[in-house]
Every structure is written in C-alpha cells, then in structure tokens.
XYZ file of C-alpha atoms in Angstrom:
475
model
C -19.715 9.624 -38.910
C -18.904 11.399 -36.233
C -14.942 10.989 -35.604
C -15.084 12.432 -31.674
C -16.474 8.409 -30.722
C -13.638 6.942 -33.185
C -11.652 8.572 -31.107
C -11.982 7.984 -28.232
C -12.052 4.494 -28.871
C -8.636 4.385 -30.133
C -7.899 5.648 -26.775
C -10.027 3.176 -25.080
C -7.653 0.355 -26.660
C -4.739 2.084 -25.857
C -5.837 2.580 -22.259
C -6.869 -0.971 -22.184
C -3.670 -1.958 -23.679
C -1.553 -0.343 -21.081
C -3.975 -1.594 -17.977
C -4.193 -5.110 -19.048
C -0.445 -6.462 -17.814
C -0.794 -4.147 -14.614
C -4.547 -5.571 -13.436
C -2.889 -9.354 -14.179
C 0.197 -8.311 -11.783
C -2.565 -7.337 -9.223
C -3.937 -10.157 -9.012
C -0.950 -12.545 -8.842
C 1.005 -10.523 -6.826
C 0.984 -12.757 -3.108
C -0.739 -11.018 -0.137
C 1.607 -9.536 2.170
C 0.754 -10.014 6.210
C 2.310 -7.419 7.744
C -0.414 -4.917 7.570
C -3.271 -6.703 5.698
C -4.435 -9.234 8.858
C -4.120 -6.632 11.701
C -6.087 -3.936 9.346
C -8.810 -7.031 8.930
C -9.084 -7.790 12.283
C -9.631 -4.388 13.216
C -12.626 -3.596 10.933
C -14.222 -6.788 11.985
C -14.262 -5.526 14.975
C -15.384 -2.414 14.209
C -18.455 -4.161 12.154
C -18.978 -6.445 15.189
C -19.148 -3.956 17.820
C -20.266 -1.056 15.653
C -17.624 0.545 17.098
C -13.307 1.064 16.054
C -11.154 -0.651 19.214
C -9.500 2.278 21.064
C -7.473 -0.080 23.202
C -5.048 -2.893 21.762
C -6.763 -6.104 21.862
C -4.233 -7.900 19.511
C -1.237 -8.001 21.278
C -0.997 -9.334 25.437
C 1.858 -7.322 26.144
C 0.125 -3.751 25.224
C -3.600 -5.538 26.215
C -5.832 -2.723 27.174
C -3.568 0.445 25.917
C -4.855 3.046 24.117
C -4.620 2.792 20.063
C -6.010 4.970 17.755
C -6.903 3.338 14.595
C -7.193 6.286 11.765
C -7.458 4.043 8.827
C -10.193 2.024 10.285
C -12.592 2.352 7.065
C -9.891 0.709 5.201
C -10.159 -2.080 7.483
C -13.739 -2.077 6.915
C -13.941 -2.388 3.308
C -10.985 -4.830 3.230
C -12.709 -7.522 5.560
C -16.442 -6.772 3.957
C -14.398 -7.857 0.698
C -13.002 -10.743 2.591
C -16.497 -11.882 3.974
C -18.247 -11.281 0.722
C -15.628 -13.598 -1.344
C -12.601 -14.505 0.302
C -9.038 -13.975 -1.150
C -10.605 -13.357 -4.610
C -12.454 -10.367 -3.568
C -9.654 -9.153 -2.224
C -7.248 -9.351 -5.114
C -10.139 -8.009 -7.277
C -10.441 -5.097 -5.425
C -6.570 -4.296 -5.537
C -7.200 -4.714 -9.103
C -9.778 -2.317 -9.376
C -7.845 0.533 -7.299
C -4.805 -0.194 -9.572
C -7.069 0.062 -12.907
C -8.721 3.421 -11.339
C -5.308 5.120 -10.239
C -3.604 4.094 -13.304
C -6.004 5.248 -15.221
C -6.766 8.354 -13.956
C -2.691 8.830 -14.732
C -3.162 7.672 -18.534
C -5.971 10.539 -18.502
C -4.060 12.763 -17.173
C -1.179 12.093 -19.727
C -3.247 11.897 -22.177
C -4.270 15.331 -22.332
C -1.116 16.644 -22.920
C -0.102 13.735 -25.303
C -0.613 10.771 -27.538
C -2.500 7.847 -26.209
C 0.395 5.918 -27.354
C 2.787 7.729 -25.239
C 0.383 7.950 -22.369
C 0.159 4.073 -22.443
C 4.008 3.008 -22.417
C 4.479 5.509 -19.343
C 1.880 3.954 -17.275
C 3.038 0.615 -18.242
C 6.393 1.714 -16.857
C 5.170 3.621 -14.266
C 2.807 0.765 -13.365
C 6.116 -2.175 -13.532
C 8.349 0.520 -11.738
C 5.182 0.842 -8.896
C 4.182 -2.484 -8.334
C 5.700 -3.372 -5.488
C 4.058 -0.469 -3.618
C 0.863 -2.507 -4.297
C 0.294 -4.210 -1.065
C -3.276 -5.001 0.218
C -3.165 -2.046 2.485
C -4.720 1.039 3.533
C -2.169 2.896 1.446
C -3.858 1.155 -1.326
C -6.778 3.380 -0.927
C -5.087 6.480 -0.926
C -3.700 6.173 -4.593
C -6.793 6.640 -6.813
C -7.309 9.785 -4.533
C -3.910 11.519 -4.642
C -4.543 11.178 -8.684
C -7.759 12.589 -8.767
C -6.316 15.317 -6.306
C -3.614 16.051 -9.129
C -6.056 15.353 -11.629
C -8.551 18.348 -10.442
C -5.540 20.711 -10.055
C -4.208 20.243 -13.226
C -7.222 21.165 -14.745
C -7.838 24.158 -12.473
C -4.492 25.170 -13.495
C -5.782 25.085 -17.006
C -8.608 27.594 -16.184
C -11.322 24.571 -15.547
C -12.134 24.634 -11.551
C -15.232 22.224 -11.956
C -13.152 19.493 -10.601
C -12.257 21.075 -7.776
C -15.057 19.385 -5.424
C -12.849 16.465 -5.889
C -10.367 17.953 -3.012
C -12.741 18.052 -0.139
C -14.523 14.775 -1.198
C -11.016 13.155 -0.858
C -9.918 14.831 2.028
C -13.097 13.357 3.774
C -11.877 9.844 2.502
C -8.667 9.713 3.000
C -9.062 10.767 6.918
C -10.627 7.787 7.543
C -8.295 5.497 5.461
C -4.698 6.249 5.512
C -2.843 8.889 7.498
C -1.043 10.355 4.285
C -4.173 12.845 4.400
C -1.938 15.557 4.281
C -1.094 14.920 0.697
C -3.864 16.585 -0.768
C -3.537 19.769 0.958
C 0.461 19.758 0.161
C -0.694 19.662 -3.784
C -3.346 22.159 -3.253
C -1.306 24.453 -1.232
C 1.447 24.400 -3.884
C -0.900 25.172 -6.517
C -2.248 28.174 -4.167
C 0.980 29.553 -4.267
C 2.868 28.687 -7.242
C -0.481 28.274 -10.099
C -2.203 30.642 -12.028
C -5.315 29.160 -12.092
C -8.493 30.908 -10.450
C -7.254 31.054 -6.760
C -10.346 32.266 -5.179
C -11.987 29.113 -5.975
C -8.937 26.991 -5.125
C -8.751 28.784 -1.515
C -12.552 28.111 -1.065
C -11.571 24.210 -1.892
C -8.779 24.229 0.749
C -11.094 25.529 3.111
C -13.970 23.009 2.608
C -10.969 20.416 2.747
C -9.986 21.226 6.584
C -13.274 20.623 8.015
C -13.949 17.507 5.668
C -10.985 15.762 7.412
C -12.756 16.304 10.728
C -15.588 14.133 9.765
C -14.118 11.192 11.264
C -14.719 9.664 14.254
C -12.039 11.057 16.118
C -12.586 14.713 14.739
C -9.929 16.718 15.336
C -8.076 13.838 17.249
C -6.902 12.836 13.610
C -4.460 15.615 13.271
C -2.920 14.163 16.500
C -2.290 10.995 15.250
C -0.874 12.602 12.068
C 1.919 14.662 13.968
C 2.049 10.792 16.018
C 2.455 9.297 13.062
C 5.181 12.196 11.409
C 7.282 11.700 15.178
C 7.018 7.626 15.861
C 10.206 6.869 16.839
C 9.558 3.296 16.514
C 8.174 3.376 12.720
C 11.459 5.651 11.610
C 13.562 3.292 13.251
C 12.578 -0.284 12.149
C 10.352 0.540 9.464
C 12.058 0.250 6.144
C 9.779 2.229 4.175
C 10.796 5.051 6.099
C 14.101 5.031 5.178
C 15.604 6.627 2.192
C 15.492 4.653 -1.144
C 18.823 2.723 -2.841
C 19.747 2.165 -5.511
C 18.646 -1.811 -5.339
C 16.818 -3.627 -7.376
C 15.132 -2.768 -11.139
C 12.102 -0.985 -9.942
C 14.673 1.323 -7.625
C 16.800 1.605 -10.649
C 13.786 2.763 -12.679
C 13.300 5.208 -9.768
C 16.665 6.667 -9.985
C 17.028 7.049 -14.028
C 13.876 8.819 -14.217
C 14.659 11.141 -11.434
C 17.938 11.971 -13.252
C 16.691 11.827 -16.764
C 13.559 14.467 -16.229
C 15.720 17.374 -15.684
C 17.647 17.418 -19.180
C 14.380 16.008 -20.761
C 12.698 19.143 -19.188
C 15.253 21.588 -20.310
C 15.501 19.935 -23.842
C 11.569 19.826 -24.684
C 9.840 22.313 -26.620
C 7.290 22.326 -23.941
C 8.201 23.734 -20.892
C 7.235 23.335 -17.440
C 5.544 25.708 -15.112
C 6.423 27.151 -11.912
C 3.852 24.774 -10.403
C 4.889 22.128 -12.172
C 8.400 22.147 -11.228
C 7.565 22.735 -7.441
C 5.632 19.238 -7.415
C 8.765 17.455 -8.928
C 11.023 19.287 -6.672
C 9.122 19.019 -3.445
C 7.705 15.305 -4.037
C 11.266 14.287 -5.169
C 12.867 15.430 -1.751
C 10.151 13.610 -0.097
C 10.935 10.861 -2.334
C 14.457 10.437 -1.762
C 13.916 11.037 1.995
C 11.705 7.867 2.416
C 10.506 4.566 0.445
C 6.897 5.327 1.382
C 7.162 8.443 -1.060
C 8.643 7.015 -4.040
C 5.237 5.900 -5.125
C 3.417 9.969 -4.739
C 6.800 11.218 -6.908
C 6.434 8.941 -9.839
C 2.556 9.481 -10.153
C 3.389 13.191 -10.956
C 6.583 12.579 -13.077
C 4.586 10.411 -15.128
C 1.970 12.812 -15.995
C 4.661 15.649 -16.702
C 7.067 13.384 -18.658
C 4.114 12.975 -21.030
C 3.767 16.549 -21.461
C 7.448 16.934 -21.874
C 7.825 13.847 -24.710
C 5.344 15.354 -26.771
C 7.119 19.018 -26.660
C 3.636 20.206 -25.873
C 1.642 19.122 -29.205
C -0.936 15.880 -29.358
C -0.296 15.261 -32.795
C -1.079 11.625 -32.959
C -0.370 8.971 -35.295
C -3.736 7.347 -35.289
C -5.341 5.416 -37.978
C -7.589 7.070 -40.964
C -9.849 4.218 -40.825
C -11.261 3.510 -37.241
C -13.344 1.770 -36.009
C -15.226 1.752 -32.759
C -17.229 -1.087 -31.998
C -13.997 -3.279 -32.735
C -11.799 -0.965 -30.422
C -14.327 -0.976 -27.633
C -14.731 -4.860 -27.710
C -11.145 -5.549 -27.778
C -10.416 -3.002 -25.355
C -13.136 -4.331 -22.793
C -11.828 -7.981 -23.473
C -8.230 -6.799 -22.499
C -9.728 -5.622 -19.584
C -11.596 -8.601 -18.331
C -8.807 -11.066 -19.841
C -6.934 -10.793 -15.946
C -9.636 -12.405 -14.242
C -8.213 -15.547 -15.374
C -5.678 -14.680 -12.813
C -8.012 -14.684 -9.986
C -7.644 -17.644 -7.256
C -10.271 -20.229 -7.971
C -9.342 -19.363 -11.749
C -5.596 -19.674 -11.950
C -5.296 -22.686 -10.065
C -6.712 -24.702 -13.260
C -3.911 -23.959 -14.886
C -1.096 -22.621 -12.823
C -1.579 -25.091 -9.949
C 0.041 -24.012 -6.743
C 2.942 -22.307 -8.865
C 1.555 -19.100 -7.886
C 0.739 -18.765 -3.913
C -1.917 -16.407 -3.020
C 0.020 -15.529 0.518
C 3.450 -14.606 1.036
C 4.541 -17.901 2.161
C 7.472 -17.314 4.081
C 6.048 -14.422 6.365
C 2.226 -16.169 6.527
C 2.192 -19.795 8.500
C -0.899 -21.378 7.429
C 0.022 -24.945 8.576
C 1.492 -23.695 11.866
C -1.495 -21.608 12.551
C -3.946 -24.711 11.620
C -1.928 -27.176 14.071
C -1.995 -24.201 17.029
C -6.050 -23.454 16.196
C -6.055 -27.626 17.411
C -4.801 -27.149 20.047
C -5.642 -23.735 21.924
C -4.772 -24.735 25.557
C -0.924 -24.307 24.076
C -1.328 -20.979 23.534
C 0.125 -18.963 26.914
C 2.338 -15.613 26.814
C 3.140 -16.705 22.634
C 6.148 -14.952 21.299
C 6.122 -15.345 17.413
C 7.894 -13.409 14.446
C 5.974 -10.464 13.868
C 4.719 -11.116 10.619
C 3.352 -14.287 12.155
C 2.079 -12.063 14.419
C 0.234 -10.345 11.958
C -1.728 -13.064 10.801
C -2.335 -14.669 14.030
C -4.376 -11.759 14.787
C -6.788 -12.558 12.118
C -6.644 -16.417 11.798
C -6.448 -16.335 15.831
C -7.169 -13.738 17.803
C -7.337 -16.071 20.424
C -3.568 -16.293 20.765
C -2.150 -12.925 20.874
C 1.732 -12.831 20.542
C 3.844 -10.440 22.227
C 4.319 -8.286 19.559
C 2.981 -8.006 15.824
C 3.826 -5.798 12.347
C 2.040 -2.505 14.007
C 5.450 -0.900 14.509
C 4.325 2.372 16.028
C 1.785 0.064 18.349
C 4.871 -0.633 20.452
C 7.930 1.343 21.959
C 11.213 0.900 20.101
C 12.455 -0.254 23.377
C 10.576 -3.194 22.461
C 11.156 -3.691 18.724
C 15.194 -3.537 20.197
C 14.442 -6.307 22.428
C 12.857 -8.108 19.379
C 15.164 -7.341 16.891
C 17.922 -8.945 19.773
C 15.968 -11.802 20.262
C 15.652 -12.551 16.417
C 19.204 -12.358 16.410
C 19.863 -15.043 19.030
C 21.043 -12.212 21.784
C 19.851 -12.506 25.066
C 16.736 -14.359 24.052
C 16.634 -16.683 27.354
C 16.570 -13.924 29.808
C 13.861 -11.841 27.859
C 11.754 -14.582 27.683
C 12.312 -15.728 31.389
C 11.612 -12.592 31.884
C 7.970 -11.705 29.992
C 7.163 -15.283 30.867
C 7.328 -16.588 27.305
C 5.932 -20.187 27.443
C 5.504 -20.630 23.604
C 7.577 -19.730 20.303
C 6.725 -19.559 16.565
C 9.806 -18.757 14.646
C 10.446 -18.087 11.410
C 13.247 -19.696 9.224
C 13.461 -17.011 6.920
C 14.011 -13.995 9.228
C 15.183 -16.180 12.523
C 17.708 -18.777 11.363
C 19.896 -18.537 14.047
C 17.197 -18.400 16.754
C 15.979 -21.554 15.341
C 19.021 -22.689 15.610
C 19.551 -21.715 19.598
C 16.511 -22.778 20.614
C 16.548 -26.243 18.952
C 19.751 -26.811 21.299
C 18.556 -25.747 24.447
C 16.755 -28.047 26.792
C 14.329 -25.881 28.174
C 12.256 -25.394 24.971
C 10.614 -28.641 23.602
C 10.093 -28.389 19.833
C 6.267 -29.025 19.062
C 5.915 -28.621 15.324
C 8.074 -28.068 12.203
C 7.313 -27.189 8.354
C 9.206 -25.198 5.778
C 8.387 -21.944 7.063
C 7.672 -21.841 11.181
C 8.484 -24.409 13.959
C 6.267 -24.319 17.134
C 8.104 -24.692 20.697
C 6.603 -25.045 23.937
C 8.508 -25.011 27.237
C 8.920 -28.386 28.374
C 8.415 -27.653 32.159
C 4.728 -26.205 31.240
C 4.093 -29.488 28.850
C-alpha cells in the first residue's frame, strides 16, 4: 500500500478536526451592520450602473461629494452572494474564507510539525480570531495575507514556485481592502532579511507594483492608501484603530501568546531565523499599535509557534494501522456537519435563539414601519449603525451620517458623538434641519431619554431596540 495517501489522510482528519468548530462559529456568528450594508449597497450599485459611485449617494449631508470606494469588488461579491441566496449565502461564504485562511495556516504549520499540533493552534488561533470575522471587506484579505506568507515561507526554503502567488494577490487585494500594503511589507522583509533566491523574489515585488494598478482607479489607489494611513476621523472614533487591552478572553489570548513566544523561542531546539523574527517583531508593533492588526500578528505567530513546539522535528505519533477511505469520509463529514448551522437550517432546531443580525445595532422592525411610510422620511438623523443598514434596506432615506467613519469630517463625528450624549442636540438639529430621529437604546439612552421629554419631537414608533420621532410641527 502505498503509505504517502494514509498519510495524508490522517492529516485530512486532523485538518478537518480543527476546521469543524471554527466553520460552525462562522456561521452563527450575527452579521454586524456597520460595514456590511454600506459595502452592499455600494456594489449594487456598481452592478446596476456598471459603474463604482464616485460621489456619496448614501448620506444627504455629504450628497454629491467625492468618495472613492477601493474595496468596491468586495462589495460586489458580497451583494452577488446576497442576491444569489440571501443571508445564507452570505454566512456560507464567511465560512468558506475562514475554512481557506485557516487552512492555509494548518498547512503552513504543518510542515514544520505534527498535524496534531498544527490542529490545536488553529483551533486557538481560530477562538482567539473570531471576532475579527465580520462580513467585511477585511474578510477577503485573510486567505490572501496567508497565501502571501505561505509562498514566502517556502521561497525561504529554496522553493520559489509559489511565488506567482504575490502579484496574483496584490491584484486582488487592490480592489478589495486597502490593507494592500501587507503583502509587499512581508515580501520586502523577506528581500532583506531571507536567504532564499532573491532575484526571483525582487522580480515578484516588481510584478506586484503594477498588479495593484489594475484597478479602476490605477494609481489613484495609492492615494487613498496614504488617505486611509492619515484619516483623522477613522484614528479618532474608530476603535479598531486604537491600541489593544487587555479586555476580554480573546485579548487575553492575544497578550499571553505575545509574552509566551519569546521564552518559547529561546527555549526550543529549533530556532528562528532572522526573517522569522523580523515578522514577529514588526507585525507585533503593528499589533499592539492598533486592533485592526492583531488579527495579521497571530496568523504568523501561529505558524512559527508550530515550528517552535516541535523543536524543529515532525516526528508524529500517528497510527500503524491507517486507514484512508475512513479518514477521508469522516473528515469530509466534519466538514459539511456546520451547515446545519446555516439560517433556514438552524432555525428547526435553535428557533430564534440564535439571531442572524446584530440586533441591537440592526432595526429591522423600525426600518419595516419607516419603508410604510416614506413621506416621513425628511433630513433623518439616526444612530449610525442604523445608518448603515438604512442604506441598504432604504436608500431612499439617507440619514445624516452612517458607519463610513472616514466618509465624514471628525468635526462631524464630534457633533455626533455630542448629540448621542444628550449635549447640545436641539441646536444641532435646529440647525441641519433634522425633522426625523431613529435612536438607539443601546448606544443613546440618555438621548432617548431627552427627547422623549421635550415637546417639540413627537414619538412615532417604539420597540426594544430603536424608537422613531418626528417633529410635531412638520406632522
């Protein structure tokens, strides 16, 4: 028999092991609005008018300014998924990009380890990730950061046939996310720091910087990168781009691998190289510099803290007696088990125990009692999730602001952030003309509660997540 197929499907059912919890988490993790409605409204749009919006057509109080959408295929594929099969399709295809990036990772560790090992780190890694899973362009860019690493790893083991993966993403990932740069930051370090053949890296890098220009803003991308690198209003009210603490389990999971990786490194029998180290020292100062790069530092640490458990060897505890066909099928019905977990599925036996939208940030019943009954709609302020979704469910009614933070000047995310708080809000809506409110009770208690006691605003609607108000003088 030939034991190279036995093998491999050991690994198969180890793989399928470790990928099983994190597909089911995929797909019952609840659909976040901030940037999931805005990116669908813009790519159907785009498929429309067969063309991406270069002025704001979402918002009334930045109608008709110039926007540059750079991630505009994400919004594509996310609304063709939408159209094709609703919410399911879109959970299943968050389920696929996790099983491809994690996987790519259990490869990766793999190689330099037991499948064993390789499995419980990308279960950790995957449990420690997960809430970096949001349907959003961002989601995109993970299976091709891995394959990135992927390629250089094995270029820096003297096999450069991977390397057309580096372009080929590059092309991508310009017209997805604007983390583009990523690839070139792991390429460059391996330019400088690997020992791999560097000729044929160099010629890589230089396919890669014309690749990104295939876009439809060709070189205009780079502009909104160095935009995106200086918004003042994303670095101010965005969380993600503010350093990480220590809150929470997946944070603490963050921190104790950070710490534990350098005496693990020092201790193992297998050591790392100069490349090596500058990807854990240059992603982790990234990483504790903003949320958004947590996610890029653990993908590597993963893949070296395999290396580094093993000391270097692959000895492997697997079974004399294998056997294939039984390892395949059990792997492959690991692997499909999650679709249980899909809506349509899970509702026969989980009921509503398990909401497919963030409820608190998405108002489904508020939106369905404002869709009957348009001719409300005039200068709408709302939350700015709210926002978000309204400009999916109802483009119709644009509010004055939504979750696009760098769309806006912080000058008016300060307003917004006063008016959540109950400061000033009369005289900034007197002033913009506001003749309609949907608040939030999550993130706007005490606005909810001011409003409710004045006697200009008539409340219109109420449920456990948004109440509707509509000046009385314009009733």
């Amino acid at each position: 028999m030939d034991q190279k197929n036995p093998s491999r499907s050991f690994g198969f059912l180890w793989l399928s092991i470790a990928l099983m919890p994190l597909i089911g988490i995929s797909f019952l993790l609840a659909i976040q609005p901030q940037d999931y409605w805005w990116l669908m409204r813009v790519g159907q749009e785009t498929i429309q008018n067969g063309a991406i919006p270069v002025t704001d057509t979402i918002s009334w109080s930045q109608a008709g300014q110039p926007i540059i959408y750079q991630q505009w295929l994400s919004g594509v594929l996310l609304y063709l998924a939408y159209k094709s099969g609703g919410v399911a399709f879109t959970l299943l295809l968050r389920g696929i990009l996790v099983a491809i990036t994690y996987a790519v990772i259990w490869l990766m560790a793999h190689e330099v380890s037991t499948p064993q090992v390789a499995s419980i780190l990308v279960f950790v890694l995957g449990i420690a990730t997960a809430n970096n899973w949001a349907v959003r362009s961002q989601l995109f860019a993970y299976p091709l950061f891995v394959l990135s690493l992927w390629s250089l790893l094995r270029w820096q083991n003297g096999n450069k046939k991977q390397l057309w993966i580096l372009p080929v993403s590059a092309l991508l990932w310009a017209n997805l996310h604007g983390s583009f740069i990523l690839p070139f930051v792991l390429a460059g370090a391996a330019l400088v720091f690997g020992k791999g053949d560097r000729k044929s890296l160099a010629i890589a890098i230089a396919l890669m910087i014309p690749a990104t220009l295939i876009n439809p803003r060709g070189i205009g991308v780079w502009n909104y990168f160095v935009f995106m690198l200086n918004s003042p209003s994303d670095h101010l009210f965005a969380f993600e781009w503010a350093p990480p603490r220590n809150e929470g389990w997946q944070m603490h999971i963050f921190f104790a691998w950070m710490l534990a990786f350098a005496p693990l490194a020092v201790f193992s029998p297998r050591k790392l190289s100069i490349f090596e180290w500058a990807l854990y020292l240059g992603f982790g100062w990234l990483a504790l510099t903003g949320l958004r790069y947590v996610i890029w530092f653990l993908f590597i640490v993963a893949v070296f803290t395999a290396a580094l458990f093993s000391g270097g060897s692959k000895n492997s505890a697997e079974p004399k007696q294998i056997f294939p066909a039984l390892n395949f099928g059990f792997g492959i019905f690991l692997l499909i088990l999650p679709l249980i977990f899909l809506p349509t599925f899970r509702e026969r036996w989980l009921g509503d125990s398990a909401p497919v939208y963030e409820m608190s940030t998405t108002p489904l019943a508020a939106t369905e009692w404002l869709v009957e009954r348009p001719q409300a709609c005039s200068n709408l302020w709302a939350d700015y999730s709210f926002g978000g979704y309204l400009s999916f469910a109802m483009p119709t009614c644009q509010p004055w602001m939504d979750s696009r933070f760098n769309a806006y000047p912080p000058e008016q995310w300060t307003e917004y952030v006063q008016v959540s708080r109950a400061e000033n809000w009369q005289a900034i809506f007197d002033r913009e003309n506001i003749n309609l409110l949907m608040l939030s009770h999550a993130s706007q208690p005490k606005l909810v509660e001011a409003v409710t006691s004045s006697e200009i605003w008539c409340e219109e609607y109420r449920d456990e997540i948004a109440v509707i108000f509509l000046r009385c003088e314009a009733k």
